mmCIF file of C-alpha atoms in Angstrom:
data_model
loop_
_atom_site.group_PDB
_atom_site.id
_atom_site.type_symbol
_atom_site.label_atom_id
_atom_site.label_comp_id
_atom_site.label_asym_id
_atom_site.label_seq_id
_atom_site.Cartn_x
_atom_site.Cartn_y
_atom_site.Cartn_z
ATOM 1 C CA ILE X 300 -18.208 -98.143 16.663
ATOM 2 C CA LEU X 301 -20.611 -95.656 18.171
ATOM 3 C CA LYS X 302 -22.469 -93.548 15.837
ATOM 4 C CA HIS X 303 -21.956 -89.723 15.991
ATOM 5 C CA ARG X 304 -25.315 -89.184 17.706
ATOM 6 C CA ASP X 305 -24.538 -91.861 20.267
ATOM 7 C CA LYS X 306 -21.227 -90.418 20.941
ATOM 8 C CA ARG X 307 -22.841 -87.057 21.634
ATOM 9 C CA LEU X 308 -25.469 -88.712 23.949
ATOM 10 C CA LEU X 309 -22.722 -90.439 25.853
ATOM 11 C CA ILE X 310 -20.667 -87.243 26.250
ATOM 12 C CA ALA X 311 -23.828 -85.493 27.477
ATOM 13 C CA VAL X 312 -24.473 -88.329 30.030
ATOM 14 C CA VAL X 313 -20.829 -88.206 31.381
ATOM 15 C CA VAL X 314 -20.977 -84.258 31.625
ATOM 16 C CA SER X 315 -24.282 -84.464 33.428
ATOM 17 C CA ILE X 316 -22.742 -87.031 36.125
ATOM 18 C CA VAL X 317 -19.677 -85.009 36.687
ATOM 19 C CA THR X 318 -21.736 -81.744 37.026
ATOM 20 C CA GLY X 319 -24.101 -83.179 39.319
ATOM 21 C CA ALA X 320 -21.156 -84.557 41.688
ATOM 22 C CA GLY X 321 -19.727 -81.080 41.573
ATOM 23 C CA LEU X 322 -22.938 -79.412 42.637
ATOM 24 C CA GLY X 323 -23.504 -81.946 45.326
ATOM 25 C CA GLU X 324 -20.292 -81.198 46.833
ATOM 26 C CA ILE X 325 -21.095 -77.664 46.918
ATOM 27 C CA PHE X 326 -24.850 -77.970 48.197
ATOM 28 C CA TRP X 327 -24.711 -81.049 50.121
ATOM 29 C CA PRO X 328 -21.207 -81.343 51.748
ATOM 30 C CA ARG X 329 -20.160 -84.739 52.987
ATOM 31 C CA VAL X 330 -20.903 -85.335 56.598
ATOM 32 C CA LYS X 331 -18.106 -86.713 58.709
ATOM 33 C CA PRO X 332 -18.801 -90.210 60.290
ATOM 34 C CA SER X 333 -20.429 -89.739 63.685
ATOM 35 C CA PHE X 334 -17.536 -91.514 65.526
ATOM 36 C CA GLU X 335 -15.274 -88.501 64.697
ATOM 37 C CA GLU X 336 -17.476 -86.279 66.401
ATOM 38 C CA ALA X 337 -17.922 -88.176 69.628
ATOM 39 C CA VAL X 338 -16.758 -85.337 71.854
ATOM 40 C CA GLU X 339 -18.388 -84.441 75.102
ATOM 41 C CA PRO X 340 -20.133 -80.878 74.372
ATOM 42 C CA VAL X 341 -18.878 -78.129 76.394
ATOM 43 C CA PRO X 342 -21.456 -76.265 78.081
ATOM 44 C CA GLU X 343 -21.916 -72.511 77.226
ATOM 45 C CA SER X 344 -20.655 -71.541 80.612
ATOM 46 C CA ASN X 345 -19.900 -73.854 83.550
ATOM 47 C CA HIS X 346 -19.588 -70.701 86.022
ATOM 48 C CA LYS X 347 -23.220 -69.936 85.925
ATOM 49 C CA LEU X 348 -26.512 -71.320 87.548
ATOM 50 C CA PRO X 349 -29.035 -72.852 85.020
ATOM 51 C CA ASN X 350 -31.518 -69.949 86.013
ATOM 52 C CA GLU X 351 -29.115 -67.220 86.138
ATOM 53 C CA ALA X 352 -30.100 -65.507 82.793
ATOM 54 C CA ALA X 353 -33.429 -64.557 84.409
ATOM 55 C CA PHE X 354 -31.486 -62.742 87.165
ATOM 56 C CA GLU X 355 -29.083 -61.093 84.514
ATOM 57 C CA GLN X 356 -32.257 -59.596 83.125
ATOM 58 C CA THR X 357 -32.808 -57.662 86.217
ATOM 59 C CA LEU X 358 -29.362 -55.909 86.082
ATOM 60 C CA ARG X 359 -30.305 -52.331 85.064
ATOM 61 C CA SER X 360 -28.341 -49.336 83.654
ATOM 62 C CA CYS X 361 -29.590 -45.878 83.365
ATOM 63 C CA LEU X 362 -28.021 -44.213 80.381
ATOM 64 C CA GLY X 363 -28.912 -40.923 78.410
ATOM 65 C CA ALA X 364 -30.127 -37.367 79.345
ATOM 66 C CA ALA X 365 -33.028 -38.496 81.388
ATOM 67 C CA CYS X 366 -30.876 -40.126 83.990
ATOM 68 C CA TYR X 367 -30.268 -37.986 87.071
ATOM 69 C CA THR X 368 -26.493 -36.765 87.443
ATOM 70 C CA ALA X 369 -26.628 -34.535 90.375
ATOM 71 C CA THR X 370 -23.218 -33.751 92.361
ATOM 72 C CA PRO X 371 -23.451 -33.012 95.939
ATOM 73 C CA LYS X 372 -22.699 -29.477 97.020
ATOM 74 C CA GLY X 373 -19.186 -29.034 98.407
ATOM 75 C CA SER X 374 -17.698 -31.933 96.213
ATOM 76 C CA LYS X 375 -14.151 -31.538 95.527
ATOM 77 C CA ALA X 376 -14.607 -32.407 91.959
ATOM 78 C CA GLU X 377 -17.194 -31.978 89.151
ATOM 79 C CA ALA X 378 -18.431 -35.381 89.512
ATOM 80 C CA ARG X 379 -18.457 -38.212 91.968
ATOM 81 C CA ILE X 380 -18.349 -41.515 90.373
ATOM 82 C CA ALA X 381 -19.101 -44.600 92.467
ATOM 83 C CA LEU X 382 -17.592 -47.917 91.716
ATOM 84 C CA LEU X 383 -19.618 -50.636 92.972
ATOM 85 C CA ALA X 384 -19.140 -54.223 93.340
ATOM 86 C CA PRO X 385 -19.360 -56.932 96.118
ATOM 87 C CA PRO X 386 -15.702 -57.126 97.613
ATOM 88 C CA SER X 387 -13.350 -59.316 95.457
ATOM 89 C CA GLN X 388 -9.783 -59.104 93.934
ATOM 90 C CA ALA X 389 -11.555 -59.171 90.679
ATOM 91 C CA ALA X 390 -13.468 -55.854 91.432
ATOM 92 C CA ASP X 391 -10.102 -54.478 92.864
ATOM 93 C CA ALA X 392 -8.264 -55.304 89.694
ATOM 94 C CA PHE X 393 -11.131 -54.066 87.286
ATOM 95 C CA PHE X 394 -11.763 -50.625 88.847
ATOM 96 C CA ALA X 395 -7.876 -50.166 89.243
ATOM 97 C CA TRP X 396 -7.467 -50.445 85.518
ATOM 98 C CA TYR X 397 -10.499 -48.386 84.634
ATOM 99 C CA VAL X 398 -9.472 -45.380 86.949
ATOM 100 C CA ALA X 399 -6.005 -45.625 85.561
ATOM 101 C CA LEU X 400 -7.187 -45.654 81.928
ATOM 102 C CA ALA X 401 -9.584 -42.765 82.673
ATOM 103 C CA LYS X 402 -6.976 -40.560 84.153
ATOM 104 C CA ARG X 403 -4.821 -41.321 81.190
ATOM 105 C CA GLY X 404 -7.884 -39.907 78.995
ATOM 106 C CA GLY X 405 -7.853 -36.761 80.920
ATOM 107 C CA ALA X 406 -10.093 -37.592 83.945
ATOM 108 C CA THR X 407 -8.349 -35.306 86.536
ATOM 109 C CA ALA X 408 -8.829 -35.011 90.110
ATOM 110 C CA ARG X 409 -10.655 -31.688 89.565
ATOM 111 C CA LYS X 410 -12.963 -33.253 87.024
ATOM 112 C CA VAL X 411 -13.751 -36.675 88.784
ATOM 113 C CA GLU X 412 -13.731 -38.037 92.261
ATOM 114 C CA TRP X 413 -13.552 -41.974 92.218
ATOM 115 C CA ILE X 414 -15.429 -43.611 95.252
ATOM 116 C CA GLN X 415 -14.837 -47.580 95.135
ATOM 117 C CA THR X 416 -17.017 -49.118 97.593
ATOM 118 C CA ALA X 417 -19.242 -52.435 98.174
ATOM 119 C CA HIS X 418 -22.051 -50.684 99.993
ATOM 120 C CA ALA X 419 -25.183 -50.383 97.994
ATOM 121 C CA PRO X 420 -26.334 -46.672 97.767
ATOM 122 C CA PRO X 421 -29.365 -45.791 99.783
ATOM 123 C CA TYR X 422 -32.527 -45.087 97.893
ATOM 124 C CA GLY X 423 -32.825 -41.484 96.632
ATOM 125 C CA TYR X 424 -31.361 -39.305 93.874
ATOM 126 C CA GLY X 425 -27.600 -37.888 93.494
ATOM 127 C CA LYS X 426 -27.923 -35.246 96.345
ATOM 128 C CA ASN X 427 -29.112 -37.981 98.793
ATOM 129 C CA HIS X 428 -26.651 -41.050 98.019
ATOM 130 C CA GLY X 429 -23.902 -38.628 97.067
ATOM 131 C CA TYR X 430 -23.063 -40.111 93.577
ATOM 132 C CA THR X 431 -23.120 -38.241 90.146
ATOM 133 C CA ARG X 432 -22.775 -41.595 88.267
ATOM 134 C CA ILE X 433 -22.559 -45.122 89.166
ATOM 135 C CA VAL X 434 -20.488 -47.922 87.496
ATOM 136 C CA ARG X 435 -21.369 -51.608 88.694
ATOM 137 C CA LEU X 436 -19.344 -54.717 88.058
ATOM 138 C CA ALA X 437 -21.389 -57.796 87.931
ATOM 139 C CA LEU X 438 -19.448 -60.955 88.000
ATOM 140 C CA PRO X 439 -21.331 -64.420 87.525
ATOM 141 C CA LEU X 440 -23.202 -65.026 90.889
ATOM 142 C CA LEU X 441 -21.102 -68.182 91.667
ATOM 143 C CA SER X 442 -17.939 -66.264 91.180
ATOM 144 C CA SER X 443 -19.017 -63.192 93.020
ATOM 145 C CA VAL X 444 -20.047 -65.268 96.227
ATOM 146 C CA ALA X 445 -16.861 -67.597 95.956
ATOM 147 C CA ALA X 446 -14.483 -64.480 95.534
ATOM 148 C CA SER X 447 -16.115 -62.644 98.435
ATOM 149 C CA SER X 448 -17.016 -65.163 101.192
ATOM 150 C CA GLN X 449 -15.729 -67.900 103.266
ATOM 151 C CA GLY X 450 -18.532 -70.158 103.503
ATOM 152 C CA ASN X 451 -22.269 -70.114 103.836
ATOM 153 C CA ALA X 452 -22.572 -69.847 100.075
ATOM 154 C CA ALA X 453 -26.310 -70.292 100.023
ATOM 155 C CA GLU X 454 -26.920 -67.384 102.339
ATOM 156 C CA SER X 455 -24.113 -65.298 100.729
ATOM 157 C CA LEU X 456 -25.968 -65.833 97.231
ATOM 158 C CA ALA X 457 -29.121 -64.334 98.632
ATOM 159 C CA GLN X 458 -27.139 -61.177 99.989
ATOM 160 C CA HIS X 459 -25.582 -60.881 96.660
ATOM 161 C CA VAL X 460 -28.818 -60.991 94.745
ATOM 162 C CA ARG X 461 -30.371 -58.550 97.140
ATOM 163 C CA TRP X 462 -27.493 -56.190 96.782
ATOM 164 C CA HIS X 463 -27.826 -56.102 92.952
ATOM 165 C CA CYS X 464 -31.516 -55.488 93.604
ATOM 166 C CA ARG X 465 -30.842 -52.318 95.503
ATOM 167 C CA VAL X 466 -28.363 -51.123 92.991
ATOM 168 C CA SER X 467 -30.732 -52.007 90.017
ATOM 169 C CA HIS X 468 -33.455 -49.921 91.994
ATOM 170 C CA VAL X 469 -31.245 -46.770 91.998
ATOM 171 C CA ALA X 470 -30.829 -47.084 88.345
ATOM 172 C CA ALA X 471 -34.335 -46.313 87.932
ATOM 173 C CA HIS X 472 -33.306 -42.701 88.060
ATOM 174 C CA THR X 473 -29.563 -42.345 88.731
ATOM 175 C CA ALA X 474 -27.062 -42.463 85.714
ATOM 176 C CA GLN X 475 -25.473 -45.914 85.907
ATOM 177 C CA LEU X 476 -23.421 -48.168 83.795
ATOM 178 C CA THR X 477 -23.580 -51.862 84.536
ATOM 179 C CA VAL X 478 -20.749 -54.116 83.271
ATOM 180 C CA ARG X 479 -21.332 -57.905 83.073
ATOM 181 C CA SER X 480 -17.840 -59.501 83.235
ATOM 182 C CA ALA X 481 -18.915 -62.762 81.532
ATOM 183 C CA SER X 482 -20.489 -60.975 78.428
ATOM 184 C CA ASP X 483 -18.636 -57.739 78.190
ATOM 185 C CA LEU X 484 -14.895 -58.226 79.324
ATOM 186 C CA LEU X 485 -13.773 -61.691 78.165
ATOM 187 C CA ASP X 486 -14.169 -61.350 74.483
ATOM 188 C CA VAL X 487 -11.678 -58.964 72.823
ATOM 189 C CA VAL X 488 -14.431 -57.364 70.573
ATOM 190 C CA GLU X 489 -16.806 -56.818 73.350
ATOM 191 C CA ARG X 490 -14.201 -55.788 75.746
ATOM 192 C CA ARG X 491 -13.148 -52.865 73.348
ATOM 193 C CA LEU X 492 -16.774 -51.799 73.019
ATOM 194 C CA THR X 493 -17.285 -51.792 76.723
ATOM 195 C CA THR X 494 -14.097 -49.810 77.298
ATOM 196 C CA GLU X 495 -15.420 -47.116 74.851
ATOM 197 C CA ARG X 496 -18.827 -47.260 76.886
ATOM 198 C CA LEU X 497 -16.855 -46.688 80.205
ATOM 199 C CA LEU X 498 -14.718 -43.898 79.088
ATOM 200 C CA SER X 499 -17.613 -42.126 77.374
ATOM 201 C CA PHE X 500 -19.729 -42.492 80.509
ATOM 202 C CA VAL X 501 -17.515 -40.210 82.321
ATOM 203 C CA GLY X 502 -17.239 -37.694 79.584
ATOM 204 C CA ILE X 503 -13.877 -38.759 77.979
ATOM 205 C CA LYS X 504 -13.422 -38.373 74.360
ATOM 206 C CA VAL X 505 -12.452 -41.872 73.081
ATOM 207 C CA ALA X 506 -9.353 -42.162 70.807
ATOM 208 C CA PRO X 507 -8.070 -45.467 69.306
ATOM 209 C CA ASP X 508 -4.711 -45.197 70.986
ATOM 210 C CA LEU X 509 -6.685 -45.025 74.365
ATOM 211 C CA LEU X 510 -8.523 -48.151 73.368
ATOM 212 C CA ASP X 511 -5.243 -49.742 72.589
ATOM 213 C CA GLU X 512 -3.809 -48.926 75.739
ATOM 214 C CA GLY X 513 -6.737 -50.281 77.745
ATOM 215 C CA GLU X 514 -6.389 -53.557 75.761
ATOM 216 C CA ARG X 515 -2.479 -53.582 76.573
ATOM 217 C CA THR X 516 -3.139 -53.240 80.349
ATOM 218 C CA PHE X 517 -6.091 -55.730 80.860
ATOM 219 C CA ALA X 518 -4.043 -58.765 81.333
ATOM 220 C CA PRO X 519 -4.034 -58.278 85.252
ATOM 221 C CA VAL X 520 -7.966 -58.051 85.087
ATOM 222 C CA LEU X 521 -8.388 -60.980 82.995
ATOM 223 C CA ARG X 522 -6.290 -63.056 85.472
ATOM 224 C CA ALA X 523 -8.254 -61.890 88.454
ATOM 225 C CA LEU X 524 -11.641 -62.728 86.639
ATOM 226 C CA GLN X 525 -10.301 -66.182 85.933
ATOM 227 C CA ALA X 526 -9.328 -66.723 89.516
ATOM 228 C CA ALA X 527 -12.695 -65.718 90.603
ATOM 229 C CA ASP X 528 -14.285 -68.132 88.207
ATOM 230 C CA ALA X 529 -11.805 -70.999 89.464
ATOM 231 C CA SER X 530 -12.773 -70.337 93.123
ATOM 232 C CA ILE X 531 -16.443 -71.693 92.618
ATOM 233 C CA ASP X 532 -15.204 -75.308 93.173
ATOM 234 C CA ALA X 533 -14.605 -74.410 96.810
ATOM 235 C CA LEU X 534 -18.280 -73.350 97.535
ATOM 236 C CA ASP X 535 -19.941 -75.428 100.240
ATOM 237 C CA ALA X 536 -23.436 -75.782 98.471
ATOM 238 C CA SER X 537 -24.437 -77.830 95.565
ATOM 239 C CA ARG X 538 -25.610 -76.038 92.353
ATOM 240 C CA TRP X 539 -29.002 -77.251 92.821
ATOM 241 C CA ARG X 540 -29.103 -75.859 96.203
ATOM 242 C CA LEU X 541 -27.907 -72.510 94.989
ATOM 243 C CA ALA X 542 -30.253 -72.473 91.871
ATOM 244 C CA ASP X 543 -32.984 -73.074 94.259
ATOM 245 C CA VAL X 544 -32.001 -70.118 96.405
ATOM 246 C CA LEU X 545 -31.770 -67.883 93.287
ATOM 247 C CA SER X 546 -35.326 -69.144 92.310
ATOM 248 C CA SER X 547 -36.692 -68.216 95.511
ATOM 249 C CA GLU X 548 -35.430 -64.807 95.690
ATOM 250 C CA LEU X 549 -36.788 -63.924 92.082
ATOM 251 C CA SER X 550 -40.115 -65.478 92.605
ATOM 252 C CA ALA X 551 -40.618 -63.684 95.955
ATOM 253 C CA THR X 552 -39.817 -60.435 94.534
ATOM 254 C CA GLN X 553 -41.312 -60.548 91.029
ATOM 255 C CA ASN X 554 -37.792 -60.896 89.422
ATOM 256 C CA LEU X 555 -36.477 -58.081 91.830
ATOM 257 C CA ARG X 556 -39.115 -55.485 90.710
ATOM 258 C CA ALA X 557 -40.819 -55.577 94.169
ATOM 259 C CA TRP X 558 -40.098 -52.461 96.322
ATOM 260 C CA PRO X 559 -38.163 -52.260 98.494
ATOM 261 C CA CYS X 560 -35.763 -54.955 98.128
ATOM 262 C CA ARG X 561 -35.250 -57.741 100.715
ATOM 263 C CA SER X 562 -32.987 -57.166 103.752
ATOM 264 C CA LEU X 563 -29.205 -58.014 103.436
ATOM 265 C CA TRP X 564 -29.279 -59.239 107.036
ATOM 266 C CA VAL X 565 -30.245 -62.924 106.328
ATOM 267 C CA ASP X 566 -28.747 -64.502 109.535
ATOM 268 C CA MET X 567 -28.171 -62.385 112.649
ATOM 269 C CA ASP X 568 -26.617 -65.473 114.455
ATOM 270 C CA ASP X 569 -23.852 -66.077 111.912
ATOM 271 C CA ALA X 570 -20.876 -63.809 112.484
ATOM 272 C CA ALA X 571 -19.743 -64.138 108.659
ATOM 273 C CA LEU X 572 -23.088 -63.246 107.376
ATOM 274 C CA VAL X 573 -23.348 -60.234 109.590
ATOM 275 C CA GLU X 574 -19.912 -59.114 108.609
ATOM 276 C CA ALA X 575 -20.870 -59.362 104.862
ATOM 277 C CA ALA X 576 -24.172 -57.504 105.469
ATOM 278 C CA ARG X 577 -22.218 -54.759 106.891
ATOM 279 C CA ALA X 578 -20.013 -54.556 103.981
ATOM 280 C CA LEU X 579 -22.867 -54.719 101.478
ATOM 281 C CA SER X 580 -25.507 -52.529 103.193
ATOM 282 C CA PRO X 581 -26.008 -48.745 102.641
#
């Protein structure tokens, strides 16, 4: 029979063990065996080039009172809004959604004239290139090239990079909002914030029901973006070759800061590339 003092000691030891085990579960949770986690990791994005982040940092916007917002004389509306992107069904779907939502929010024909085009604006201010404000859609480069070209992926990639260079240079002065589809349109929370920015950019007072309407009608845009991403498997150049083209474009232009941007006419002997240059050039 244990003495009273020994009983107290035994109880104290048992309590300490139980308490320690409980704290261990809290602060040092059990690690599952490694064989249960033997799943191939999913890359952050298999739709982007490994060096595309450096390119994305060159995509400029111009927001605020310091940005130029001139409307050419003789305009039919108070503002001419350019909707810019290389040709693709994804761009068509996105801009159709945007214009419809803006009209629902009060952007009448008297207030806003919409100009959707793939042509990069010429250098200059609003009275020169004719736009009060610019909204640019930037797809991931591989998706953009695959969705708008029939081949010559490497040369087409160079054209798209140079096109974005020109549009970003115009953002040095002209009011511009750049929307990156991968980061701004795929996640529900980010998409709602982007919708608010898009509507505010053209002077629309944003209400919750208008944002709800934007989300309710976005499905066709999402399908078009997914189709553009899926089309990259048909590109006729390897990822390594395309990454090398992008690196060459960035290094030769100080990450697209050099002025002027490189020519869109990359190969005058290829009819498809000449046609693409015509579609993208000012």
